[in-house]
Amino acid sequence: MIQLDVLIIGSGPIGIACALECNKQGWNYLVLEKGALTNSLFNYPLNMTFFSTSEKLEIDNVPFISNNPKPTRNEALEYYRRVTTSNQLNINLYEQVKSISKNKNYFEVDTSKDTYNSKHVIIATGFYDIPNLLKVPGEDLPKVFHYYKEAHPFTLQEVAIVGASNSSVDAALEIYRKGGHVTMIIRGDTIGERVKYWVRPDILNRIKEGSIKAYFNSEIKEIKETEITITTPNGIQTVANDFVVALTGYKPNFQFLKDAGVQFSEDEKHIPHYNPETMESNVEGLYLAGVICGGMETHKWFIENSRIHAKRIAKHIMDKIEAVTT
C-alpha cells in the first residue's frame, strides 16, 4: 500500500494550488483526478470567457498572461497545464476515488486503480459533476442536455434553453448566432443579475427585438420528441422543439463527502462543516478546498477567492507537524 503525507482529490486550479504548497514543504503527496487535468474547466463551453481577469485566476504568484481583458477557457487550460508541468506536480489522471475511510492516524483511500494510506486528505472536487435535474417527464430523452459545449450541433434546430445564468445566456446567444432558433424558459421574471455585465445588455436586446423568444416566470412541464410543454403565467403553452439544453446549475457530490464522515448544515444550503481558518472539516486531517466549501451556494466560492485555501491548509498541517516534533 502506498504511503503519503497528503492526498489531494481533484486537479482543478485549487487542487493544483494545494499541490504547489505540498511541493514547497517537500511532503510526499499525490493528486488524484478522475478525468483530464482541470477536468471541470476542460468540460466548459469551447468559447467560454471568464468573468474574472487573468491576475485573479493566478495561483502561487505564477503570472497568467492573456491576450484579452478576460481570459478564455483555452488560455486557462494552457496556464494551469504549464503550471503543472513546469513544477512537475505529482498527479494521477483518470483515477477515480471510490471511498475514504479513517483508520487511527491514517486515511485509507481506495481508487479505481490502487489503495493509498495518507496522513491528510484534501478534497477539492468542485461542483460540476452532478446537474440539478428538472425532474419532469421526458428529461431522460437523448435530446436533453445538461452540459453545453458548442453551438454547431444546434444550427437550424428548435432549441429550448432552461435557465438565466451566465451559462444559459452564453449558450442562447451563441446558438442564436449560429443559426439556431432559441427559446429561453426562465423561472424568474428577468435575466440573472449575475450575468456578465458586457453580455447582459446583449441578451436583453435580443429578447426585446424578438430574435430570442423568452418565457419568464415559466417552467417546463413535459418534454416530448418534437415539442415541450411549458407552464407560463398565461397558461400551458406547447412549443415545437428539437433539443433542450437545461443549464440549471450543478451541485457537489454530497454523498461522497458524507461517506467520508463530513457533516453538513441542516438547512437547504447544505454547507459542509469546516474551520474557515484552517479548512479542516469535522473529520480531523480531512480538509476541504475551493467551491465545494459552499455547499449549494455554488456562487460563493471562485478560483479568485479560494486560492488562499491551499496556504491555510498547508500552514495548519505544518503547525501540527511542528507540534509533534517539539
mmCIF file of C-alpha atoms in Angstrom:
data_model
loop_
_atom_site.group_PDB
_atom_site.id
_atom_site.type_symbol
_atom_site.label_atom_id
_atom_site.label_comp_id
_atom_site.label_asym_id
_atom_site.label_seq_id
_atom_site.Cartn_x
_atom_site.Cartn_y
_atom_site.Cartn_z
ATOM 1 C CA MET A 1 0.000 0.000 0.000
ATOM 2 C CA ILE A 2 1.332 3.432 -0.987
ATOM 3 C CA GLN A 3 2.074 5.734 1.980
ATOM 4 C CA LEU A 4 1.581 9.503 1.641
ATOM 5 C CA ASP A 5 1.743 12.638 3.744
ATOM 6 C CA VAL A 6 -1.028 14.338 1.782
ATOM 7 C CA LEU A 7 -3.506 13.038 -0.769
ATOM 8 C CA ILE A 8 -5.379 15.637 -2.836
ATOM 9 C CA ILE A 9 -8.590 14.752 -4.645
ATOM 10 C CA GLY A 10 -9.254 16.947 -7.678
ATOM 11 C CA SER A 11 -6.819 18.539 -10.141
ATOM 12 C CA GLY A 12 -8.657 21.795 -10.710
ATOM 13 C CA PRO A 13 -6.956 25.148 -10.035
ATOM 14 C CA ILE A 14 -7.388 24.796 -6.250
ATOM 15 C CA GLY A 15 -6.150 21.200 -6.239
ATOM 16 C CA ILE A 16 -3.114 22.359 -8.213
ATOM 17 C CA ALA A 17 -2.574 25.206 -5.711
ATOM 18 C CA CYS A 18 -2.614 22.648 -2.877
ATOM 19 C CA ALA A 19 -0.069 20.505 -4.726
ATOM 20 C CA LEU A 20 2.226 23.522 -5.121
ATOM 21 C CA GLU A 21 2.151 24.080 -1.357
ATOM 22 C CA CYS A 22 2.998 20.421 -0.740
ATOM 23 C CA ASN A 23 5.875 20.740 -3.210
ATOM 24 C CA LYS A 24 7.304 23.659 -1.239
ATOM 25 C CA GLN A 25 7.241 21.718 2.008
ATOM 26 C CA GLY A 26 8.815 18.613 0.490
ATOM 27 C CA TRP A 27 5.885 16.446 1.538
ATOM 28 C CA ASN A 28 5.158 13.101 -0.061
ATOM 29 C CA TYR A 29 1.889 13.914 -1.806
ATOM 30 C CA LEU A 30 -0.259 12.837 -4.731
ATOM 31 C CA VAL A 31 -3.165 14.419 -6.619
ATOM 32 C CA LEU A 32 -5.876 12.075 -7.892
ATOM 33 C CA GLU A 33 -8.178 13.161 -10.728
ATOM 34 C CA LYS A 34 -10.946 11.034 -12.232
ATOM 35 C CA GLY A 35 -10.733 12.800 -15.618
ATOM 36 C CA ALA A 36 -8.434 15.110 -17.528
ATOM 37 C CA LEU A 37 -6.277 17.758 -15.893
ATOM 38 C CA THR A 38 -8.537 20.613 -14.701
ATOM 39 C CA ASN A 39 -11.414 18.377 -15.740
ATOM 40 C CA SER A 40 -14.206 20.855 -14.982
ATOM 41 C CA LEU A 41 -12.522 23.628 -16.989
ATOM 42 C CA PHE A 42 -11.958 21.178 -19.817
ATOM 43 C CA ASN A 43 -15.707 20.494 -19.918
ATOM 44 C CA TYR A 44 -16.650 24.183 -20.056
ATOM 45 C CA PRO A 45 -18.033 25.518 -23.370
ATOM 46 C CA LEU A 46 -15.313 25.811 -26.015
ATOM 47 C CA ASN A 47 -15.681 29.579 -26.424
ATOM 48 C CA MET A 48 -16.257 30.481 -22.780
ATOM 49 C CA THR A 49 -14.809 33.735 -21.415
ATOM 50 C CA PHE A 50 -14.188 34.067 -17.683
ATOM 51 C CA PHE A 51 -15.802 36.802 -15.626
ATOM 52 C CA SER A 52 -12.525 37.268 -13.715
ATOM 53 C CA THR A 53 -9.382 38.891 -15.090
ATOM 54 C CA SER A 54 -6.297 36.734 -15.581
ATOM 55 C CA GLU A 55 -4.470 38.007 -12.484
ATOM 56 C CA LYS A 56 -7.355 36.847 -10.294
ATOM 57 C CA LEU A 57 -7.038 33.335 -11.721
ATOM 58 C CA GLU A 58 -3.316 33.116 -10.955
ATOM 59 C CA ILE A 59 -2.093 30.635 -8.360
ATOM 60 C CA ASP A 60 1.092 30.832 -6.287
ATOM 61 C CA ASN A 61 2.050 34.168 -7.917
ATOM 62 C CA VAL A 62 2.729 32.482 -11.257
ATOM 63 C CA PRO A 63 1.815 35.125 -13.898
ATOM 64 C CA PHE A 64 -1.175 34.338 -16.115
ATOM 65 C CA ILE A 65 -0.645 36.240 -19.379
ATOM 66 C CA SER A 66 -3.757 36.676 -21.506
ATOM 67 C CA ASN A 67 -4.306 38.437 -24.827
ATOM 68 C CA ASN A 68 -7.739 39.538 -23.667
ATOM 69 C CA PRO A 69 -9.145 41.652 -20.813
ATOM 70 C CA LYS A 70 -10.945 38.480 -19.704
ATOM 71 C CA PRO A 71 -9.173 35.180 -20.373
ATOM 72 C CA THR A 72 -10.764 32.346 -22.324
ATOM 73 C CA ARG A 73 -11.208 28.672 -21.486
ATOM 74 C CA ASN A 74 -8.321 27.696 -23.782
ATOM 75 C CA GLU A 75 -5.982 30.219 -22.179
ATOM 76 C CA ALA A 76 -6.872 28.918 -18.717
ATOM 77 C CA LEU A 77 -6.275 25.307 -19.761
ATOM 78 C CA GLU A 78 -2.861 26.280 -21.129
ATOM 79 C CA TYR A 79 -1.991 28.245 -17.981
ATOM 80 C CA TYR A 80 -2.840 25.520 -15.472
ATOM 81 C CA ARG A 81 -1.229 22.859 -17.637
ATOM 82 C CA ARG A 82 2.033 24.813 -17.771
ATOM 83 C CA VAL A 83 1.962 25.423 -14.018
ATOM 84 C CA THR A 84 1.511 21.675 -13.526
ATOM 85 C CA THR A 85 4.208 20.509 -15.918
ATOM 86 C CA SER A 86 6.750 23.217 -15.057
ATOM 87 C CA ASN A 87 6.566 22.316 -11.376
ATOM 88 C CA GLN A 88 6.466 18.573 -12.095
ATOM 89 C CA LEU A 89 3.483 18.089 -9.827
ATOM 90 C CA ASN A 90 2.588 14.541 -8.805
ATOM 91 C CA ILE A 91 -0.796 13.942 -10.428
ATOM 92 C CA ASN A 92 -2.525 10.713 -11.442
ATOM 93 C CA LEU A 93 -5.190 11.388 -14.066
ATOM 94 C CA TYR A 94 -8.143 9.128 -14.912
ATOM 95 C CA GLU A 95 -8.064 7.533 -11.467
ATOM 96 C CA GLN A 96 -11.349 7.841 -9.596
ATOM 97 C CA VAL A 97 -11.557 7.788 -5.803
ATOM 98 C CA LYS A 98 -14.097 5.231 -4.648
ATOM 99 C CA SER A 99 -14.006 5.681 -0.861
ATOM 100 C CA ILE A 100 -12.229 7.373 2.036
ATOM 101 C CA SER A 101 -12.093 5.805 5.490
ATOM 102 C CA LYS A 102 -10.086 6.785 8.550
ATOM 103 C CA ASN A 103 -8.081 4.185 10.418
ATOM 104 C CA LYS A 104 -6.492 5.655 13.557
ATOM 105 C CA ASN A 105 -3.932 8.199 12.290
ATOM 106 C CA TYR A 106 -4.263 7.427 8.581
ATOM 107 C CA PHE A 107 -6.857 7.670 5.857
ATOM 108 C CA GLU A 108 -7.307 4.676 3.595
ATOM 109 C CA VAL A 109 -8.276 5.821 0.117
ATOM 110 C CA ASP A 110 -9.483 3.255 -2.408
ATOM 111 C CA THR A 111 -9.491 4.197 -6.080
ATOM 112 C CA SER A 112 -10.254 2.612 -9.418
ATOM 113 C CA LYS A 113 -6.588 1.629 -9.689
ATOM 114 C CA ASP A 114 -4.969 1.372 -6.234
ATOM 115 C CA THR A 115 -5.199 1.866 -2.466
ATOM 116 C CA TYR A 116 -3.386 4.616 -0.562
ATOM 117 C CA ASN A 117 -2.661 5.436 3.064
ATOM 118 C CA SER A 118 -2.332 9.155 3.789
ATOM 119 C CA LYS A 119 -1.929 11.216 6.959
ATOM 120 C CA HIS A 120 -4.007 14.020 5.468
ATOM 121 C CA VAL A 121 -6.602 14.255 2.702
ATOM 122 C CA ILE A 122 -7.686 17.399 0.832
ATOM 123 C CA ILE A 123 -10.942 17.286 -1.123
ATOM 124 C CA ALA A 124 -11.024 19.904 -3.901
ATOM 125 C CA THR A 125 -13.533 18.334 -6.268
ATOM 126 C CA GLY A 126 -15.653 21.378 -7.145
ATOM 127 C CA PHE A 127 -19.325 21.040 -8.050
ATOM 128 C CA TYR A 128 -19.586 20.467 -11.802
ATOM 129 C CA ASP A 129 -20.257 16.712 -11.842
ATOM 130 C CA ILE A 130 -23.907 16.473 -10.788
ATOM 131 C CA PRO A 131 -26.503 18.623 -12.614
ATOM 132 C CA ASN A 132 -29.643 19.920 -10.943
ATOM 133 C CA LEU A 133 -32.352 17.980 -12.750
ATOM 134 C CA LEU A 134 -35.656 19.402 -13.932
ATOM 135 C CA LYS A 135 -37.472 16.276 -12.684
ATOM 136 C CA VAL A 136 -40.063 16.324 -15.445
ATOM 137 C CA PRO A 137 -41.320 13.588 -17.791
ATOM 138 C CA GLY A 138 -39.076 13.201 -20.819
ATOM 139 C CA GLU A 139 -35.909 14.531 -19.199
ATOM 140 C CA ASP A 140 -34.209 11.221 -19.976
ATOM 141 C CA LEU A 141 -34.693 11.636 -23.740
ATOM 142 C CA PRO A 142 -31.433 11.841 -25.742
ATOM 143 C CA LYS A 143 -32.418 15.329 -26.960
ATOM 144 C CA VAL A 144 -31.924 16.730 -23.437
ATOM 145 C CA PHE A 145 -28.504 18.064 -22.395
ATOM 146 C CA HIS A 146 -27.341 19.341 -19.006
ATOM 147 C CA TYR A 147 -23.958 20.440 -20.344
ATOM 148 C CA TYR A 148 -23.210 22.717 -23.269
ATOM 149 C CA LYS A 149 -20.056 22.535 -25.367
ATOM 150 C CA GLU A 150 -20.624 24.384 -28.657
ATOM 151 C CA ALA A 151 -23.373 25.740 -30.904
ATOM 152 C CA HIS A 152 -22.789 23.905 -34.189
ATOM 153 C CA PRO A 153 -24.995 20.834 -33.471
ATOM 154 C CA PHE A 154 -27.969 23.145 -32.866
ATOM 155 C CA THR A 155 -27.849 25.038 -36.166
ATOM 156 C CA LEU A 156 -31.327 25.232 -37.819
ATOM 157 C CA GLN A 157 -32.864 23.491 -34.808
ATOM 158 C CA GLU A 158 -35.585 24.494 -32.352
ATOM 159 C CA VAL A 159 -33.647 24.755 -29.092
ATOM 160 C CA ALA A 160 -35.026 25.402 -25.616
ATOM 161 C CA ILE A 161 -32.546 26.867 -23.126
ATOM 162 C CA VAL A 162 -33.584 26.432 -19.490
ATOM 163 C CA GLY A 163 -32.161 28.995 -17.065
ATOM 164 C CA ALA A 164 -30.995 32.609 -16.990
ATOM 165 C CA SER A 165 -27.467 32.339 -15.610
ATOM 166 C CA ASN A 166 -24.176 33.094 -17.379
ATOM 167 C CA SER A 167 -24.015 29.629 -18.928
ATOM 168 C CA SER A 168 -27.616 29.789 -20.162
ATOM 169 C CA VAL A 169 -27.214 33.249 -21.652
ATOM 170 C CA ASP A 170 -23.912 32.395 -23.335
ATOM 171 C CA ALA A 171 -25.455 29.272 -24.877
ATOM 172 C CA ALA A 172 -28.567 31.121 -26.028
ATOM 173 C CA LEU A 173 -26.603 33.887 -27.750
ATOM 174 C CA GLU A 174 -24.100 31.544 -29.351
ATOM 175 C CA ILE A 175 -26.742 29.132 -30.673
ATOM 176 C CA TYR A 176 -28.810 32.050 -31.996
ATOM 177 C CA ARG A 177 -25.779 33.454 -33.839
ATOM 178 C CA LYS A 178 -25.019 30.030 -35.327
ATOM 179 C CA GLY A 179 -28.487 29.778 -36.842
ATOM 180 C CA GLY A 180 -30.428 28.012 -34.116
ATOM 181 C CA HIS A 181 -33.966 29.033 -33.161
ATOM 182 C CA VAL A 182 -33.744 29.745 -29.437
ATOM 183 C CA THR A 183 -36.475 29.771 -26.817
ATOM 184 C CA MET A 184 -35.495 30.514 -23.211
ATOM 185 C CA ILE A 185 -37.554 29.163 -20.296
ATOM 186 C CA ILE A 186 -36.812 31.188 -17.186
ATOM 187 C CA ARG A 187 -38.219 30.561 -13.718
ATOM 188 C CA GLY A 188 -37.746 34.176 -12.575
ATOM 189 C CA ASP A 189 -39.028 37.416 -14.019
ATOM 190 C CA THR A 190 -35.766 38.606 -15.598
ATOM 191 C CA ILE A 191 -32.290 37.608 -16.779
ATOM 192 C CA GLY A 192 -29.986 36.851 -13.820
ATOM 193 C CA GLU A 193 -28.307 39.854 -12.204
ATOM 194 C CA ARG A 194 -25.010 37.918 -12.004
ATOM 195 C CA VAL A 195 -24.797 37.579 -15.798
ATOM 196 C CA LYS A 196 -21.585 39.144 -17.128
ATOM 197 C CA TYR A 197 -22.088 42.888 -17.422
ATOM 198 C CA TRP A 198 -20.919 43.042 -21.051
ATOM 199 C CA VAL A 199 -23.287 40.186 -22.044
ATOM 200 C CA ARG A 200 -26.498 41.055 -20.192
ATOM 201 C CA PRO A 201 -27.473 44.011 -22.460
ATOM 202 C CA ASP A 202 -26.947 41.783 -25.493
ATOM 203 C CA ILE A 203 -29.394 39.092 -24.355
ATOM 204 C CA LEU A 204 -31.954 41.673 -23.188
ATOM 205 C CA ASN A 205 -31.866 43.366 -26.584
ATOM 206 C CA ARG A 206 -32.181 40.066 -28.467
ATOM 207 C CA ILE A 207 -35.221 39.185 -26.360
ATOM 208 C CA LYS A 208 -36.727 42.647 -26.802
ATOM 209 C CA GLU A 209 -36.410 42.546 -30.590
ATOM 210 C CA GLY A 210 -37.807 39.007 -30.719
ATOM 211 C CA SER A 211 -34.696 37.288 -32.084
ATOM 212 C CA ILE A 212 -34.733 35.078 -28.998
ATOM 213 C CA LYS A 213 -38.069 34.080 -27.504
ATOM 214 C CA ALA A 214 -38.245 34.134 -23.686
ATOM 215 C CA TYR A 215 -40.883 32.776 -21.320
ATOM 216 C CA PHE A 216 -40.436 34.394 -17.894
ATOM 217 C CA ASN A 217 -41.954 33.080 -14.660
ATOM 218 C CA SER A 218 -42.232 29.790 -16.515
ATOM 219 C CA GLU A 219 -41.130 26.161 -16.214
ATOM 220 C CA ILE A 220 -41.019 23.109 -18.438
ATOM 221 C CA LYS A 221 -43.801 20.703 -17.557
ATOM 222 C CA GLU A 222 -43.044 17.898 -20.005
ATOM 223 C CA ILE A 223 -40.550 17.071 -22.767
ATOM 224 C CA LYS A 224 -41.611 15.066 -25.828
ATOM 225 C CA GLU A 225 -39.834 14.011 -29.006
ATOM 226 C CA THR A 226 -40.893 17.019 -31.094
ATOM 227 C CA GLU A 227 -42.274 19.500 -28.560
ATOM 228 C CA ILE A 228 -42.201 20.726 -24.978
ATOM 229 C CA THR A 229 -44.993 21.814 -22.682
ATOM 230 C CA ILE A 230 -44.403 24.965 -20.631
ATOM 231 C CA THR A 231 -46.270 26.310 -17.629
ATOM 232 C CA THR A 232 -46.473 30.107 -18.076
ATOM 233 C CA PRO A 233 -48.357 32.996 -16.421
ATOM 234 C CA ASN A 234 -50.703 32.838 -19.425
ATOM 235 C CA GLY A 235 -51.402 29.135 -19.037
ATOM 236 C CA ILE A 236 -49.959 25.994 -20.607
ATOM 237 C CA GLN A 237 -48.015 26.544 -23.845
ATOM 238 C CA THR A 238 -46.828 23.875 -26.294
ATOM 239 C CA VAL A 239 -43.694 24.753 -28.291
ATOM 240 C CA ALA A 240 -42.033 22.887 -31.155
ATOM 241 C CA ASN A 241 -38.678 21.561 -30.029
ATOM 242 C CA ASP A 242 -35.696 19.548 -31.270
ATOM 243 C CA PHE A 243 -33.319 19.951 -28.295
ATOM 244 C CA VAL A 244 -33.453 21.022 -24.658
ATOM 245 C CA VAL A 245 -30.317 22.486 -23.053
ATOM 246 C CA ALA A 246 -31.090 22.597 -19.337
ATOM 247 C CA LEU A 247 -28.352 24.685 -17.715
ATOM 248 C CA THR A 248 -29.948 24.830 -14.280
ATOM 249 C CA GLY A 249 -26.776 24.576 -12.249
ATOM 250 C CA TYR A 250 -24.800 21.827 -10.576
ATOM 251 C CA LYS A 251 -24.062 20.581 -7.072
ATOM 252 C CA PRO A 252 -21.179 18.889 -5.239
ATOM 253 C CA ASN A 253 -21.145 15.158 -4.651
ATOM 254 C CA PHE A 254 -22.584 15.384 -1.141
ATOM 255 C CA GLN A 255 -22.833 11.613 -0.744
ATOM 256 C CA PHE A 256 -19.086 11.248 -1.307
ATOM 257 C CA LEU A 257 -18.422 13.740 1.493
ATOM 258 C CA LYS A 258 -20.970 12.122 3.804
ATOM 259 C CA ASP A 259 -19.416 8.707 3.266
ATOM 260 C CA ALA A 260 -16.078 10.233 4.336
ATOM 261 C CA GLY A 261 -17.690 11.457 7.579
ATOM 262 C CA VAL A 262 -18.216 15.136 6.708
ATOM 263 C CA GLN A 263 -21.232 16.745 8.377
ATOM 264 C CA PHE A 264 -23.450 19.466 6.888
ATOM 265 C CA SER A 265 -25.673 22.339 7.911
ATOM 266 C CA GLU A 266 -29.284 21.251 8.276
ATOM 267 C CA ASP A 267 -30.735 23.982 6.046
ATOM 268 C CA GLU A 268 -31.181 23.995 2.277
ATOM 269 C CA LYS A 269 -27.704 25.467 1.768
ATOM 270 C CA HIS A 270 -26.172 22.142 2.840
ATOM 271 C CA ILE A 271 -22.836 23.724 3.711
ATOM 272 C CA PRO A 272 -20.198 21.233 4.930
ATOM 273 C CA HIS A 273 -18.692 21.733 8.378
ATOM 274 C CA TYR A 274 -15.157 23.088 8.311
ATOM 275 C CA ASN A 275 -12.963 25.587 10.141
ATOM 276 C CA PRO A 276 -12.603 28.641 7.862
ATOM 277 C CA GLU A 277 -9.197 29.448 9.397
ATOM 278 C CA THR A 278 -7.687 26.027 8.666
ATOM 279 C CA MET A 279 -10.156 24.480 6.139
ATOM 280 C CA GLU A 280 -10.186 21.300 8.261
ATOM 281 C CA SER A 281 -13.553 19.553 8.253
ATOM 282 C CA ASN A 282 -15.195 17.967 11.292
ATOM 283 C CA VAL A 283 -13.051 14.910 10.450
ATOM 284 C CA GLU A 284 -9.553 15.550 11.805
ATOM 285 C CA GLY A 285 -6.999 15.590 8.991
ATOM 286 C CA LEU A 286 -9.628 15.848 6.256
ATOM 287 C CA TYR A 287 -9.635 19.270 4.559
ATOM 288 C CA LEU A 288 -11.979 20.963 2.101
ATOM 289 C CA ALA A 289 -10.819 23.482 -0.505
ATOM 290 C CA GLY A 290 -12.441 25.558 -3.218
ATOM 291 C CA VAL A 291 -16.025 25.676 -4.421
ATOM 292 C CA ILE A 292 -17.034 22.560 -2.519
ATOM 293 C CA CYS A 293 -16.948 24.588 0.716
ATOM 294 C CA GLY A 294 -20.079 26.478 -0.343
ATOM 295 C CA GLY A 295 -22.449 23.519 -0.442
ATOM 296 C CA MET A 296 -25.440 24.503 -2.576
ATOM 297 C CA GLU A 297 -24.185 28.104 -2.636
ATOM 298 C CA THR A 298 -22.042 27.354 -5.662
ATOM 299 C CA HIS A 299 -21.779 31.063 -6.466
ATOM 300 C CA LYS A 300 -19.976 31.814 -3.185
ATOM 301 C CA TRP A 301 -16.505 30.459 -3.927
ATOM 302 C CA PHE A 302 -14.493 31.019 -7.096
ATOM 303 C CA ILE A 303 -10.872 30.495 -8.079
ATOM 304 C CA GLU A 304 -10.039 34.075 -7.168
ATOM 305 C CA ASN A 305 -11.325 33.961 -3.578
ATOM 306 C CA SER A 306 -10.482 30.341 -2.725
ATOM 307 C CA ARG A 307 -6.831 30.303 -3.828
ATOM 308 C CA ILE A 308 -5.955 31.126 -0.221
ATOM 309 C CA HIS A 309 -7.372 27.787 0.945
ATOM 310 C CA ALA A 310 -4.205 25.971 -0.137
ATOM 311 C CA LYS A 311 -1.975 28.138 2.053
ATOM 312 C CA ARG A 312 -4.318 27.845 5.040
ATOM 313 C CA ILE A 313 -4.301 24.066 4.782
ATOM 314 C CA ALA A 314 -0.533 23.851 4.369
ATOM 315 C CA LYS A 315 0.017 26.113 7.387
ATOM 316 C CA HIS A 316 -2.274 24.016 9.561
ATOM 317 C CA ILE A 317 -0.568 20.778 8.550
ATOM 318 C CA MET A 318 2.841 22.330 9.213
ATOM 319 C CA ASP A 319 1.699 23.603 12.619
ATOM 320 C CA LYS A 320 0.572 20.081 13.545
ATOM 321 C CA ILE A 321 3.849 18.577 12.383
ATOM 322 C CA GLU A 322 5.842 21.115 14.417
ATOM 323 C CA ALA A 323 3.671 20.479 17.473
ATOM 324 C CA VAL A 324 4.503 16.772 17.307
ATOM 325 C CA THR A 325 8.245 17.258 16.814
ATOM 326 C CA THR A 326 8.768 19.880 19.560
#
